[in-house]
């Protein structure tokens, strides 16, 4: 029961606000000189052809990260050329670059990686510091209509957990956002979160919810955004909540590989 444990302060700021580190950001990454097909760059030891990747993705979607969603989109599964060029990152301060330079945040690093790989994508970072899944749910439909993304990265839920909000609310909001994106023919990547041990049973239920939604909705899943970072005190800012600029490449790697 979250009310029976000592909860830390919620992610700052406690109200969803727009700040220089949390404003919507769009970065364009263009292919040059007719780069090779994506399958020659991102295929893994598990697969040898785009068809095999697609079959695995449909059977075991939670095993894959962002790179495989991009592969599927560029393999012709996206409905329009415009949709195939946009990745929408929908998160909270962990994705908005709270307390660090915007260009150092992992979504900006994602745009640079796509550019290095000569992949034709726009990264739209619509993350807002302090956002919960309830707030994200109210904003998502408008963002989908505006940007028509091929891939939606749902990186919300940390503030729900820090505030001890009901697990049922978290689940309902994740389901609703996933459904909205899938109805627009977008591929979805759900980014999971964990809580400190002092949250007791609530922490286990909280973390398990991300995987449950990903499995039921057949989406890709990142088990934990802060994997490899959460236990490294030197990779957090003075508030002990937000990762430093030095931690951002690790966050990107977690999202990229799933």
Short mmCIF file of C-alpha atoms in Angstrom, two decimals:
data_model
loop_
_atom_site.label_atom_id
_atom_site.label_comp_id
_atom_site.label_asym_id
_atom_site.label_seq_id
_atom_site.Cartn_x
_atom_site.Cartn_y
_atom_site.Cartn_z
CA UNK A 1 0.00 0.00 0.00
CA UNK A 2 1.76 3.20 -1.09
CA UNK A 3 0.26 5.16 1.82
CA UNK A 4 2.14 3.00 4.34
CA UNK A 5 5.65 3.66 3.04
CA UNK A 6 7.93 6.67 3.16
CA UNK A 7 7.52 8.21 -0.29
CA UNK A 8 10.21 10.56 -1.63
CA UNK A 9 9.32 13.92 -3.04
CA UNK A 10 7.76 13.75 -6.52
CA UNK A 11 9.63 14.60 -9.67
CA UNK A 12 10.22 18.36 -9.75
CA UNK A 13 8.30 20.39 -10.70
CA UNK A 14 5.16 18.79 -9.29
CA UNK A 15 2.90 20.50 -11.83
CA UNK A 16 3.39 19.92 -15.52
CA UNK A 17 5.07 23.05 -16.82
CA UNK A 18 6.77 24.14 -19.99
CA UNK A 19 10.37 25.27 -19.50
CA UNK A 20 13.39 25.65 -21.78
CA UNK A 21 14.35 22.09 -20.88
CA UNK A 22 10.86 20.74 -21.43
CA UNK A 23 9.50 22.43 -24.51
CA UNK A 24 8.58 20.45 -27.58
CA UNK A 25 11.60 20.02 -29.79
CA UNK A 26 11.81 18.78 -33.36
CA UNK A 27 15.05 17.75 -34.98
CA UNK A 28 15.30 16.70 -38.61
CA UNK A 29 17.61 13.90 -39.71
CA UNK A 30 17.88 13.44 -43.46
CA UNK A 31 19.29 10.59 -45.50
CA UNK A 32 22.10 11.59 -47.84
CA UNK A 33 23.46 10.00 -50.99
CA UNK A 34 20.94 7.17 -50.95
CA UNK A 35 22.04 5.23 -47.89
CA UNK A 36 21.81 1.40 -47.87
CA UNK A 37 18.57 -0.24 -46.71
CA UNK A 38 18.02 -0.16 -42.96
CA UNK A 39 18.09 -3.94 -42.76
CA UNK A 40 21.79 -3.91 -43.66
CA UNK A 41 22.51 -1.63 -40.73
CA UNK A 42 20.23 -2.73 -37.91
CA UNK A 43 19.68 -6.43 -38.46
CA UNK A 44 20.60 -8.46 -35.36
CA UNK A 45 22.04 -11.97 -34.90
CA UNK A 46 18.45 -13.13 -34.40
CA UNK A 47 17.46 -12.22 -37.97
CA UNK A 48 18.76 -12.31 -41.52
CA UNK A 49 15.95 -10.61 -43.44
CA UNK A 50 13.36 -7.93 -42.90
CA UNK A 51 10.64 -10.57 -43.15
CA UNK A 52 12.14 -12.59 -40.31
CA UNK A 53 12.40 -9.46 -38.15
CA UNK A 54 8.76 -8.66 -38.82
CA UNK A 55 7.68 -12.18 -37.87
CA UNK A 56 9.66 -12.05 -34.64
CA UNK A 57 8.31 -8.59 -33.85
CA UNK A 58 4.72 -9.73 -34.21
CA UNK A 59 5.31 -12.85 -32.10
CA UNK A 60 7.54 -11.36 -29.40
CA UNK A 61 7.18 -7.57 -29.59
CA UNK A 62 8.38 -6.87 -26.05
CA UNK A 63 11.83 -8.26 -26.92
CA UNK A 64 12.60 -5.37 -29.25
CA UNK A 65 13.59 -1.74 -28.84
CA UNK A 66 13.40 1.34 -30.97
CA UNK A 67 15.78 0.20 -33.69
CA UNK A 68 13.46 -2.65 -34.70
CA UNK A 69 10.44 -0.38 -34.78
CA UNK A 70 12.35 1.84 -37.20
CA UNK A 71 13.20 -1.20 -39.29
CA UNK A 72 9.57 -2.17 -39.56
CA UNK A 73 8.50 1.37 -40.43
CA UNK A 74 11.04 1.67 -43.22
CA UNK A 75 10.18 -1.83 -44.45
CA UNK A 76 6.90 -0.43 -45.75
CA UNK A 77 4.65 -1.05 -42.77
CA UNK A 78 4.00 2.66 -42.16
CA UNK A 79 0.90 4.03 -43.92
CA UNK A 80 2.40 7.17 -45.47
CA UNK A 81 5.76 8.69 -46.28
CA UNK A 82 5.12 11.49 -43.79
CA UNK A 83 4.40 9.08 -40.94
CA UNK A 84 7.58 7.14 -41.70
CA UNK A 85 9.67 10.22 -40.97
CA UNK A 86 8.54 11.05 -37.42
CA UNK A 87 9.36 9.60 -34.01
CA UNK A 88 7.29 11.13 -31.21
CA UNK A 89 8.87 11.00 -27.74
CA UNK A 90 6.20 11.46 -25.09
CA UNK A 91 7.72 11.60 -21.64
CA UNK A 92 8.39 13.54 -18.47
CA UNK A 93 11.47 15.32 -17.11
CA UNK A 94 13.63 12.21 -17.66
CA UNK A 95 13.11 12.74 -21.38
CA UNK A 96 12.68 16.52 -21.39
CA UNK A 97 16.27 17.12 -20.30
CA UNK A 98 15.43 18.64 -16.93
CA UNK A 99 18.41 20.48 -15.47
CA UNK A 100 20.71 19.92 -18.46
CA UNK A 101 21.16 21.42 -21.91
CA UNK A 102 18.39 20.40 -24.29
CA UNK A 103 20.88 19.16 -26.86
CA UNK A 104 22.36 16.81 -24.26
CA UNK A 105 19.06 15.01 -23.51
CA UNK A 106 18.69 11.49 -24.87
CA UNK A 107 16.01 12.39 -27.50
CA UNK A 108 18.46 14.90 -28.99
CA UNK A 109 21.16 12.24 -28.95
CA UNK A 110 18.70 9.95 -30.72
CA UNK A 111 18.37 12.50 -33.51
CA UNK A 112 22.15 12.61 -33.84
CA UNK A 113 22.37 8.82 -33.98
CA UNK A 114 19.75 8.65 -36.71
CA UNK A 115 21.68 11.27 -38.65
CA UNK A 116 24.90 9.30 -38.28
CA UNK A 117 23.12 6.23 -39.61
CA UNK A 118 21.70 8.33 -42.45
CA UNK A 119 18.10 7.50 -41.53
CA UNK A 120 15.38 9.90 -42.66
CA UNK A 121 13.52 10.68 -39.44
CA UNK A 122 12.33 13.70 -37.46
CA UNK A 123 12.50 13.36 -33.68
CA UNK A 124 9.73 15.32 -31.96
CA UNK A 125 10.35 15.56 -28.23
CA UNK A 126 6.98 16.44 -26.68
CA UNK A 127 8.09 15.59 -23.13
CA UNK A 128 7.10 17.88 -20.25
CA UNK A 129 8.68 17.97 -16.79
CA UNK A 130 6.29 16.88 -14.05
CA UNK A 131 3.98 15.05 -16.46
CA UNK A 132 1.98 12.02 -15.34
CA UNK A 133 0.29 9.42 -17.50
CA UNK A 134 -3.02 11.22 -16.92
CA UNK A 135 -1.57 14.45 -18.28
CA UNK A 136 0.00 12.66 -21.21
CA UNK A 137 -3.26 10.94 -22.03
CA UNK A 138 -5.00 14.29 -22.38
CA UNK A 139 -2.30 15.64 -24.72
CA UNK A 140 -1.56 12.65 -26.91
CA UNK A 141 -4.41 12.76 -29.43
CA UNK A 142 -3.56 16.32 -30.47
CA UNK A 143 0.11 15.41 -30.83
CA UNK A 144 -0.77 12.39 -32.96
CA UNK A 145 -2.92 14.50 -35.26
CA UNK A 146 -0.24 17.16 -35.58
CA UNK A 147 2.82 15.01 -36.16
CA UNK A 148 1.38 11.77 -37.60
CA UNK A 149 4.27 9.71 -36.20
CA UNK A 150 5.38 6.32 -37.40
CA UNK A 151 6.71 5.51 -33.92
CA UNK A 152 5.53 6.74 -30.51
CA UNK A 153 7.81 6.35 -27.50
CA UNK A 154 5.68 6.43 -24.33
CA UNK A 155 8.10 7.29 -21.53
CA UNK A 156 5.62 8.30 -18.83
CA UNK A 157 4.78 6.86 -15.43
CA UNK A 158 7.69 7.84 -13.19
CA UNK A 159 5.72 10.65 -11.56
CA UNK A 160 2.70 8.37 -11.09
CA UNK A 161 4.91 6.03 -9.10
CA UNK A 162 6.72 8.69 -7.06
CA UNK A 163 3.34 10.09 -6.01
CA UNK A 164 1.93 6.66 -5.18
CA UNK A 165 -0.95 7.04 -7.64
CA UNK A 166 -3.22 3.99 -8.13
CA UNK A 167 -1.78 1.21 -10.27
CA UNK A 168 -5.15 0.92 -12.01
CA UNK A 169 -4.85 4.54 -13.17
CA UNK A 170 -1.35 3.93 -14.52
CA UNK A 171 -2.54 0.83 -16.38
CA UNK A 172 -5.63 2.50 -17.81
CA UNK A 173 -3.66 5.50 -19.05
CA UNK A 174 -0.91 3.41 -20.64
CA UNK A 175 -3.53 1.27 -22.35
CA UNK A 176 -5.43 4.32 -23.59
CA UNK A 177 -2.32 6.04 -24.97
CA UNK A 178 -1.18 2.86 -26.67
CA UNK A 179 -4.60 2.34 -28.21
CA UNK A 180 -4.68 5.92 -29.50
CA UNK A 181 -1.27 5.57 -31.16
CA UNK A 182 -2.08 2.18 -32.67
CA UNK A 183 -5.35 3.46 -34.09
CA UNK A 184 -3.24 6.01 -35.97
CA UNK A 185 -1.14 3.11 -37.32
CA UNK A 186 1.90 4.10 -35.26
CA UNK A 187 4.27 1.57 -33.72
CA UNK A 188 4.59 1.96 -29.94
CA UNK A 189 7.54 1.59 -27.60
CA UNK A 190 6.67 1.59 -23.88
CA UNK A 191 9.50 2.67 -21.60
CA UNK A 192 9.34 1.06 -18.17
CA UNK A 193 10.31 2.52 -14.81
CA UNK A 194 11.21 1.20 -11.37
CA UNK A 195 10.80 2.58 -7.84
CA UNK A 196 13.06 2.38 -4.74
CA UNK A 197 12.65 -0.67 -2.47
CA UNK A 198 10.96 1.38 0.27
CA UNK A 199 7.80 1.38 -1.85
CA UNK A 200 7.27 -2.27 -0.93
CA UNK A 201 4.78 -4.33 -2.92
CA UNK A 202 3.64 -1.20 -4.75
CA UNK A 203 7.05 -1.02 -6.45
CA UNK A 204 6.69 -4.52 -7.90
CA UNK A 205 3.16 -3.88 -9.12
CA UNK A 206 4.26 -0.56 -10.60
CA UNK A 207 7.14 -1.99 -12.61
CA UNK A 208 5.14 -5.01 -13.73
CA UNK A 209 2.40 -2.82 -15.19
CA UNK A 210 4.60 -1.59 -18.05
CA UNK A 211 5.36 -5.13 -19.16
CA UNK A 212 1.74 -6.21 -18.79
CA UNK A 213 0.51 -3.40 -21.03
CA UNK A 214 3.25 -4.03 -23.60
CA UNK A 215 2.36 -7.72 -23.73
CA UNK A 216 -1.39 -7.20 -23.96
CA UNK A 217 -1.06 -4.48 -26.62
CA UNK A 218 1.78 -6.22 -28.47
CA UNK A 219 4.17 -3.29 -28.28
CA UNK A 220 7.93 -3.09 -27.89
CA UNK A 221 9.22 -2.58 -24.35
CA UNK A 222 12.17 -1.02 -22.58
CA UNK A 223 12.31 -2.73 -19.18
CA UNK A 224 13.88 0.23 -17.34
CA UNK A 225 14.91 3.60 -18.73
CA UNK A 226 17.52 4.13 -16.01
CA UNK A 227 19.12 0.68 -16.30
CA UNK A 228 22.83 1.03 -15.57
CA UNK A 229 22.26 4.55 -14.21
CA UNK A 230 19.95 4.22 -11.18
CA UNK A 231 22.66 2.75 -8.94
CA UNK A 232 25.33 5.27 -9.95
CA UNK A 233 25.05 8.32 -7.68
CA UNK A 234 27.58 10.24 -9.74
CA UNK A 235 25.22 10.11 -12.74
CA UNK A 236 22.50 12.11 -10.96
CA UNK A 237 22.07 15.80 -10.39
CA UNK A 238 22.00 17.29 -6.89
CA UNK A 239 18.30 16.43 -6.49
CA UNK A 240 19.12 12.70 -6.78
CA UNK A 241 16.19 12.33 -9.18
CA UNK A 242 17.35 13.53 -12.57
CA UNK A 243 20.24 12.06 -14.56
CA UNK A 244 23.16 14.24 -15.59
CA UNK A 245 24.21 14.97 -19.14
CA UNK A 246 26.85 12.26 -18.79
CA UNK A 247 24.10 9.68 -18.18
CA UNK A 248 22.11 10.50 -21.32
CA UNK A 249 24.01 8.20 -23.73
CA UNK A 250 23.17 5.27 -21.46
CA UNK A 251 19.49 6.22 -21.51
CA UNK A 252 19.60 6.35 -25.29
CA UNK A 253 21.24 2.92 -25.47
CA UNK A 254 18.50 1.48 -23.24
CA UNK A 255 15.79 2.88 -25.51
CA UNK A 256 17.59 1.92 -28.70
CA UNK A 257 18.14 -1.74 -27.92
CA UNK A 258 15.06 -2.35 -25.73
#
